[in-house]
Short mmCIF file of C-alpha atoms and ligand atoms in Angstrom, two decimals:
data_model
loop_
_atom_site.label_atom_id
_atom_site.label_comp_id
_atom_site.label_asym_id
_atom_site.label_seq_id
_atom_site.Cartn_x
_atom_site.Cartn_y
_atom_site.Cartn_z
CA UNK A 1 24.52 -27.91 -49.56
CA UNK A 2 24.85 -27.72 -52.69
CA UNK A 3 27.59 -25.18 -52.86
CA UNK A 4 29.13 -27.53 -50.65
CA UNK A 5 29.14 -30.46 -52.92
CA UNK A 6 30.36 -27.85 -55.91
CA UNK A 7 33.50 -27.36 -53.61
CA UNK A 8 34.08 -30.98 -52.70
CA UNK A 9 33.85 -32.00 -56.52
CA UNK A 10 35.92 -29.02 -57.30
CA UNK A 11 39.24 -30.41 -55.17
CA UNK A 12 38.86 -34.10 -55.15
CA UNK A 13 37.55 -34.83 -58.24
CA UNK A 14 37.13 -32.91 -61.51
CA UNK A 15 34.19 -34.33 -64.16
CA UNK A 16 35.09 -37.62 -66.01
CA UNK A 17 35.86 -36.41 -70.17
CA UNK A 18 32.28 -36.37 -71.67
CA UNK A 19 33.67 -34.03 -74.99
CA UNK A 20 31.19 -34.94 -77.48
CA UNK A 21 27.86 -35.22 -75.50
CA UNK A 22 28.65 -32.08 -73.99
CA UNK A 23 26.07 -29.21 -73.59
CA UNK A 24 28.74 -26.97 -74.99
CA UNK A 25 30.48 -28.80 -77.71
CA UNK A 26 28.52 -27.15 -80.24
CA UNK A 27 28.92 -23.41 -78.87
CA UNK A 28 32.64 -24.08 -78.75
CA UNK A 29 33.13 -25.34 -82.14
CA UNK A 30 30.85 -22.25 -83.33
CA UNK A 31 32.15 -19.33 -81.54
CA UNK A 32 35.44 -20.55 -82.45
CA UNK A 33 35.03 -20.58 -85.35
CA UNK A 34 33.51 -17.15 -85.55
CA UNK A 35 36.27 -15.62 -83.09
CA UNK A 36 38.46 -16.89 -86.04
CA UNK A 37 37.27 -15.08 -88.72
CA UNK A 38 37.02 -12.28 -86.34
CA UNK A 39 40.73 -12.02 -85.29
CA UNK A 40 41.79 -12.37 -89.10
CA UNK A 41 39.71 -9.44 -90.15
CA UNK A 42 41.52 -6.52 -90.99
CA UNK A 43 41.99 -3.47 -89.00
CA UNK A 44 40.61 -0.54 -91.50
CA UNK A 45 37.41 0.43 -92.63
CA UNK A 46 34.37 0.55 -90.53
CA UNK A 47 35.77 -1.31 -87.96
CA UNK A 48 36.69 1.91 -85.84
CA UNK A 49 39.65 0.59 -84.65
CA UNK A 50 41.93 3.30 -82.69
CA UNK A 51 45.81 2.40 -82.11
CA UNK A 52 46.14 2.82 -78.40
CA UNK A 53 49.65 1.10 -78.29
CA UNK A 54 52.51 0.14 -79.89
CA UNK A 55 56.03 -1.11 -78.83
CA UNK A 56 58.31 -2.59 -81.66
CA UNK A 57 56.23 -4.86 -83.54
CA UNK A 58 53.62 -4.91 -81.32
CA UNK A 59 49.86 -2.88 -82.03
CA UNK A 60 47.16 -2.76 -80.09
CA UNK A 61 43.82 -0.81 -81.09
CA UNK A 62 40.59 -0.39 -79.32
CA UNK A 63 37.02 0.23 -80.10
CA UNK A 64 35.03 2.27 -77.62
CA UNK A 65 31.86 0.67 -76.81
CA UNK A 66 29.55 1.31 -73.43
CA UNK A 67 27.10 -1.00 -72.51
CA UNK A 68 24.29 0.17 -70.23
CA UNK A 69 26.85 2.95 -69.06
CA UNK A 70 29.57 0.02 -68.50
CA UNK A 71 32.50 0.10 -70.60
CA UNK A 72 33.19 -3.08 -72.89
CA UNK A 73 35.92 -1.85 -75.51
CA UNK A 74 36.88 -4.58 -77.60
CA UNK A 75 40.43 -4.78 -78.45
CA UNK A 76 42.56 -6.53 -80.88
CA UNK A 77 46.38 -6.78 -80.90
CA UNK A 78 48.76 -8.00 -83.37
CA UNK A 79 52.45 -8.96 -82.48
CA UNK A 80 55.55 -11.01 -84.35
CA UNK A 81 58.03 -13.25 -82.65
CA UNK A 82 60.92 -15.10 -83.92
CA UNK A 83 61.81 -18.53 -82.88
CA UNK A 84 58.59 -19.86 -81.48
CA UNK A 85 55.73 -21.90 -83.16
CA UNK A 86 51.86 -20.76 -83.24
CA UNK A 87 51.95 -24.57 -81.62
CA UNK A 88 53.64 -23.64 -78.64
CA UNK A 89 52.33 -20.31 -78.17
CA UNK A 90 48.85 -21.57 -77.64
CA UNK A 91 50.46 -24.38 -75.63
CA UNK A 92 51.42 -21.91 -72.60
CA UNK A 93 48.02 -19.93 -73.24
CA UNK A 94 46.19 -22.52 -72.88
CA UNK A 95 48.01 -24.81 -70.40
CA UNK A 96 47.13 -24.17 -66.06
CA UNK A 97 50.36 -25.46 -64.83
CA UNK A 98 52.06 -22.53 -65.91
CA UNK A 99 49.36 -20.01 -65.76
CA UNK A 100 50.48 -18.08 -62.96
CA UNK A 101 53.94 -17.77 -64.07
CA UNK A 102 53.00 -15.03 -67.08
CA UNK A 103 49.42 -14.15 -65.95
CA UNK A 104 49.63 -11.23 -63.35
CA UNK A 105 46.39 -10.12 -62.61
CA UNK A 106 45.10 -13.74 -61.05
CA UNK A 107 44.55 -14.48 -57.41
CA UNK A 108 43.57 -17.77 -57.95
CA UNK A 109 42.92 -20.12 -60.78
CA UNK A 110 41.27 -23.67 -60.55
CA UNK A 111 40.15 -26.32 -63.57
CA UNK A 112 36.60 -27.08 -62.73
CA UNK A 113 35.75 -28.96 -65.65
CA UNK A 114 37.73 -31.21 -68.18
CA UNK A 115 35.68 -31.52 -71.28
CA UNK A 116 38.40 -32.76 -73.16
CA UNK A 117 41.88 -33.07 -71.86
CA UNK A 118 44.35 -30.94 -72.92
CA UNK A 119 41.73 -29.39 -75.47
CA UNK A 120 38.98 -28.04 -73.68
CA UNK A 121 38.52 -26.87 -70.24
CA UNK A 122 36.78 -24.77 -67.93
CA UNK A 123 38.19 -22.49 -65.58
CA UNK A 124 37.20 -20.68 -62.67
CA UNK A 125 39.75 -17.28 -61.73
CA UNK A 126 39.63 -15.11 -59.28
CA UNK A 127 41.49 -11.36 -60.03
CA UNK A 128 43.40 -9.48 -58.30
CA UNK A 129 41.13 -6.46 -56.75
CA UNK A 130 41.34 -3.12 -58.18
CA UNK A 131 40.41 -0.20 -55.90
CA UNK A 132 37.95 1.36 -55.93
CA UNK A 133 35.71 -1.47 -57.88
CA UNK A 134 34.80 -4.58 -56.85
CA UNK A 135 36.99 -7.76 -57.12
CA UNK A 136 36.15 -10.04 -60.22
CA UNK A 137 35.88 -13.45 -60.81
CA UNK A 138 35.71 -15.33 -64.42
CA UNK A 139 33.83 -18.39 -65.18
CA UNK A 140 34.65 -19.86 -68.68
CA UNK A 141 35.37 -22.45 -71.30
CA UNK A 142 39.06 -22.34 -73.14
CA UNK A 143 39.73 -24.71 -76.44
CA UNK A 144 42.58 -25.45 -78.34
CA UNK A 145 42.71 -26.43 -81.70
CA UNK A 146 44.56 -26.26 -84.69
CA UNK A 147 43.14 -24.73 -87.67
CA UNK A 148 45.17 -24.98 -90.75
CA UNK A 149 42.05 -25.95 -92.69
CA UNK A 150 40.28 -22.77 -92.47
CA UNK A 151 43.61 -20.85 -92.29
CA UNK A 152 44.49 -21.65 -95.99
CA UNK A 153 41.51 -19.92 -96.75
CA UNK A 154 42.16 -16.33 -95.33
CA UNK A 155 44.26 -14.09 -97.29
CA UNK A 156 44.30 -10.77 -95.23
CA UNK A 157 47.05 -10.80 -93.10
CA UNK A 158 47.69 -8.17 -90.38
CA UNK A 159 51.04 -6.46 -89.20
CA UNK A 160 54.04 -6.31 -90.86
CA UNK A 161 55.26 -9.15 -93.80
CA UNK A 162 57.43 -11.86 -92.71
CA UNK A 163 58.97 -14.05 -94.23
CA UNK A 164 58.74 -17.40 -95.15
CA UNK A 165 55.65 -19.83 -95.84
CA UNK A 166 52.43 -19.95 -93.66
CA UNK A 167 52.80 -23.18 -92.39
CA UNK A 168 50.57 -24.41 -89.37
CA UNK A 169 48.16 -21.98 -87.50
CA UNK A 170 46.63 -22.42 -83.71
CA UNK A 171 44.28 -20.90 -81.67
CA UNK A 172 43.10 -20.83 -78.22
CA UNK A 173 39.26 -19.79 -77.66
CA UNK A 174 38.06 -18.57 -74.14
CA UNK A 175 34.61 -17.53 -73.44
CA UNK A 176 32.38 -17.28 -70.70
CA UNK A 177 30.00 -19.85 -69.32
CA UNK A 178 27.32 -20.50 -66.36
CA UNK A 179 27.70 -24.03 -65.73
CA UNK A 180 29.66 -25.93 -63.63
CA UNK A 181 27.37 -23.97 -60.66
CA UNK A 182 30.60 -21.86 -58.85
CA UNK A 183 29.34 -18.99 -56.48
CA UNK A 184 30.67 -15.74 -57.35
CA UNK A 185 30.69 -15.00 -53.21
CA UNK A 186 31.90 -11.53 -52.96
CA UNK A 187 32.96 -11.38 -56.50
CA UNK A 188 31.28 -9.56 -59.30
CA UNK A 189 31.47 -11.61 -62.49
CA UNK A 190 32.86 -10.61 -65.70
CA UNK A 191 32.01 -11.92 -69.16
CA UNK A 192 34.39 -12.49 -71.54
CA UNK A 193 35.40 -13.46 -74.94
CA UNK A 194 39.15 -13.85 -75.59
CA UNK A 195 41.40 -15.80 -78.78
CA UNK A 196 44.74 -16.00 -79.35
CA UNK A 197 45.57 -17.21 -82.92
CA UNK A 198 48.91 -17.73 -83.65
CA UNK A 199 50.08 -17.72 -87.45
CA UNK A 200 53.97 -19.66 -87.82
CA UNK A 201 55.64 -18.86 -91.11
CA UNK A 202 58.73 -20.82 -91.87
CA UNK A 203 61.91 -19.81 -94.70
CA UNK A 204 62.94 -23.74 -96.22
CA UNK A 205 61.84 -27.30 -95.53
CA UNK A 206 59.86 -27.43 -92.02
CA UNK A 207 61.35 -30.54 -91.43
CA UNK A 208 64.70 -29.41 -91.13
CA UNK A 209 64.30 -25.71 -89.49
CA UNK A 210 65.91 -24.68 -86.42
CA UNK A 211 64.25 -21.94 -84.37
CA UNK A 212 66.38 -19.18 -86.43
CA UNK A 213 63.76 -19.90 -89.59
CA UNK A 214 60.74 -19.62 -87.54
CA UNK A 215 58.10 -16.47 -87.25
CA UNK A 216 54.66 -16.47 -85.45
CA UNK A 217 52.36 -13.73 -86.56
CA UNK A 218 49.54 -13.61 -83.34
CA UNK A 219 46.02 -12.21 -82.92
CA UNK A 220 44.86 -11.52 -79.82
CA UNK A 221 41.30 -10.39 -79.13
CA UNK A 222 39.87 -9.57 -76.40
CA UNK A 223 35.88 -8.53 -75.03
CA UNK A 224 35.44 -7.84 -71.51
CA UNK A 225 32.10 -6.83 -69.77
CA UNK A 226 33.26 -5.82 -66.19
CA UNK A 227 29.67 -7.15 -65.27
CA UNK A 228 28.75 -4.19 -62.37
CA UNK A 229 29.93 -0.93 -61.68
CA UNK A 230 33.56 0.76 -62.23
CA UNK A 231 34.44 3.72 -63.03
CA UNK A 232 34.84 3.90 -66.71
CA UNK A 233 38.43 6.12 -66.26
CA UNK A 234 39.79 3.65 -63.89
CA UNK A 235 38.54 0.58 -66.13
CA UNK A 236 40.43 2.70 -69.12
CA UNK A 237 43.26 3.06 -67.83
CA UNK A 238 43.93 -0.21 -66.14
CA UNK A 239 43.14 -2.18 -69.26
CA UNK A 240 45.91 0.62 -71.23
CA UNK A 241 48.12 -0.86 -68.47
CA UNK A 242 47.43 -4.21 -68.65
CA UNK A 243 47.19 -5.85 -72.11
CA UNK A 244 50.78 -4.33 -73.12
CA UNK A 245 52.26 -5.66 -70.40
CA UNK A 246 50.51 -9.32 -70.44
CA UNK A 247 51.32 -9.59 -74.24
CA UNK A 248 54.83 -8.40 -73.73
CA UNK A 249 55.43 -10.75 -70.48
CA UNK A 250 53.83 -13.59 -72.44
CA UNK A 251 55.69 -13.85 -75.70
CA UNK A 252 58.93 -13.26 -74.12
CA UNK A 253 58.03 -15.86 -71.44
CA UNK A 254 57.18 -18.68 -74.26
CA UNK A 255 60.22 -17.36 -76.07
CA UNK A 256 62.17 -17.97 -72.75
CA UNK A 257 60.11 -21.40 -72.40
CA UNK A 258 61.11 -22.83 -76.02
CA UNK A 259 64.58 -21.63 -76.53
CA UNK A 260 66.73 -24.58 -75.73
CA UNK A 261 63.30 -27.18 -76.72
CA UNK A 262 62.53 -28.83 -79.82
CA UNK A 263 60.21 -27.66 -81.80
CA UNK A 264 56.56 -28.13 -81.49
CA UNK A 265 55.22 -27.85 -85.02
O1 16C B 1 43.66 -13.37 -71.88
C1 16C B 1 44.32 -13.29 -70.86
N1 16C B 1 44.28 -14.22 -69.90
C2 16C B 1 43.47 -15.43 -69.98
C3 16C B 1 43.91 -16.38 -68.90
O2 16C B 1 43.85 -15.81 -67.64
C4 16C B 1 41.97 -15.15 -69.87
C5 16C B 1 41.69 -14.04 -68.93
C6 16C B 1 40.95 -12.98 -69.11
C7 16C B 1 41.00 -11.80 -68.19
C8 16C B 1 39.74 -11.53 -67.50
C9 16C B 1 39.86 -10.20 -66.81
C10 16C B 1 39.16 -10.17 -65.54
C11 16C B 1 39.22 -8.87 -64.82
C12 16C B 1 40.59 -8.50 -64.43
C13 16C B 1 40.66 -7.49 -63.41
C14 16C B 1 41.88 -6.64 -63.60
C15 16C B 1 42.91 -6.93 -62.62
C16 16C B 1 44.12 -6.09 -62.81
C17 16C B 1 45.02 -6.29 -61.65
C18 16C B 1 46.25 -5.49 -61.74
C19 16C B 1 47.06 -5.59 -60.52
O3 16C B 1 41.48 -14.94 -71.15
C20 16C B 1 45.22 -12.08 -70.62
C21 16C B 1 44.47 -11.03 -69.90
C22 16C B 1 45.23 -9.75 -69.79
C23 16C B 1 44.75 -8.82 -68.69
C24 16C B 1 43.63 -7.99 -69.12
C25 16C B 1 43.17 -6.97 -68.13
C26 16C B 1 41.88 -6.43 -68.68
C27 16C B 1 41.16 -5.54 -67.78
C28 16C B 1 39.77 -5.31 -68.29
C29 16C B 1 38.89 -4.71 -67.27
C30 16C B 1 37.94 -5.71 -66.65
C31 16C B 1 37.18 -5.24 -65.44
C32 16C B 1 38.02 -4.89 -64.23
C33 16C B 1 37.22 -4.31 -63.12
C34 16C B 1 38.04 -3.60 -62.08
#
């Protein structure tokens, strides 16, 4: 029954805003925070971090890690695009409508929780099924905010210079939750922790820039637990597929997006 009701909320009639009484408000704000701090950390010293790929400006380096036998690499990925704002880049992360046009690995993707329009909200995906595993499903919170304060703060940049002066930073947080109740069915469900963080650097006045003056450094991070059994080549190799191509789909998909837009500082 009540699996029923889940379902019947789910398609007529998603949770009125309730942001600042929420359970989670205070996890999001934290792990933000932290995932923050974590993307901006540099890529030397202990950290282990092993280039796995690279294709112009873009790097992407993993860390091995099993967990109980399951592997969980973390990875973290820098890239550099011209012409589009951090802004905007978290805009088409973040946003569902457009979701399925750069995101290839989803079956099906629903909002089953606003917490705070066009800030915070909680998705349920399904993914496509990879033979011989399991399909997955995720269950998790995503926030947007901007985060200039903290930003000014940082001084260790990754990737390459650029030019220009930092001028407005954004980041999207995703991370896994258990609430609103949605049945995995024949699922198994993965736990993640994901941020984008998107750095824009601009050469003159801000005010006056055209898309020409514009550079946004971006952070991506990523920590997937596949949450049951796969075989630890075949979750290897499709993640070596799969983050190059979703980065490289989705900045050239919000560069596509923004071209002939104004800017969204
Ligand atoms: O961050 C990305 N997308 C966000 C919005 O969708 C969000 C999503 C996180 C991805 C969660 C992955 C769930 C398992 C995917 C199963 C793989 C399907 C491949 C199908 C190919 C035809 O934060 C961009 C995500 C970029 C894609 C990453 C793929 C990572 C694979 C990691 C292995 C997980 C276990 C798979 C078990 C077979």
């Amino acid at each position: 029954k009540r699996q029923i009701r889940n379902k019947v909320r789910l398609l007529q009639d998603p949770l009125p805003e309730t942001a600042k009484s929420h359970l989670l408000s205070k996890e999001i704000e934290e792990t933000t925070n932290e995932q923050f701090r974590y993307a901006l950390m540099g890529l030397g010293g202990e950290g282990g971090w092993q280039l796995f790929a690279e294709d112009g400006l873009m790097k992407m380096y993993k860390r091995e890690l099993e967990v109980d036998g399951l592997v969980c690499d973390p990875l973290k990925a820098v890239h550099v695009v011209k012409g589009v704002t951090a802004r905007e880049m978290c805009y088409y992360f973040f946003a569902p409508e457009v979701r399925y046009e750069w995101e290839t690995t989803l079956e099906s993707m629903n909002v089953v929780e606003v917490i705070e329009k066009d800030k915070t909200l909680v998705f349920h995906q399904i993914h496509k099924r990879v033979w011989p595993a399991a399909q997955r499903d995720a269950l998790f919170w995503s926030h947007m905010e901007q985060m200039d304060k903290e930003c000014k703060a940082s001084g260790d940049q990754l990737g390459p210079p650029v030019s220009g002066d930092l001028c407005s930073t954004w980041m999207v947080c995703n991370k896994s939750c258990d609430t609103p109740e949605i049945p995995v069915g024949r699922c198994l469900r993965v736990f993640l922790t994901v941020c984008l963080v998107g750095q824009t650097y601009v050469v003159g006045d801000p005010k006056s820039a055209t898309r020409d003056k514009l550079t946004t450094r971006i952070t991506y991070c990523s920590s997937i637990n596949p949450g049951g059994w796969a075989p630890a080549s075949v979750l290897r190799s499709i993640y070596k597929r799969e983050y190059p191509k979703f980065l490289k789909r989705f900045t050239l998909y919000v560069k596509e997006q923004t071209e002939n837009k104004p800017i969204l500082f």
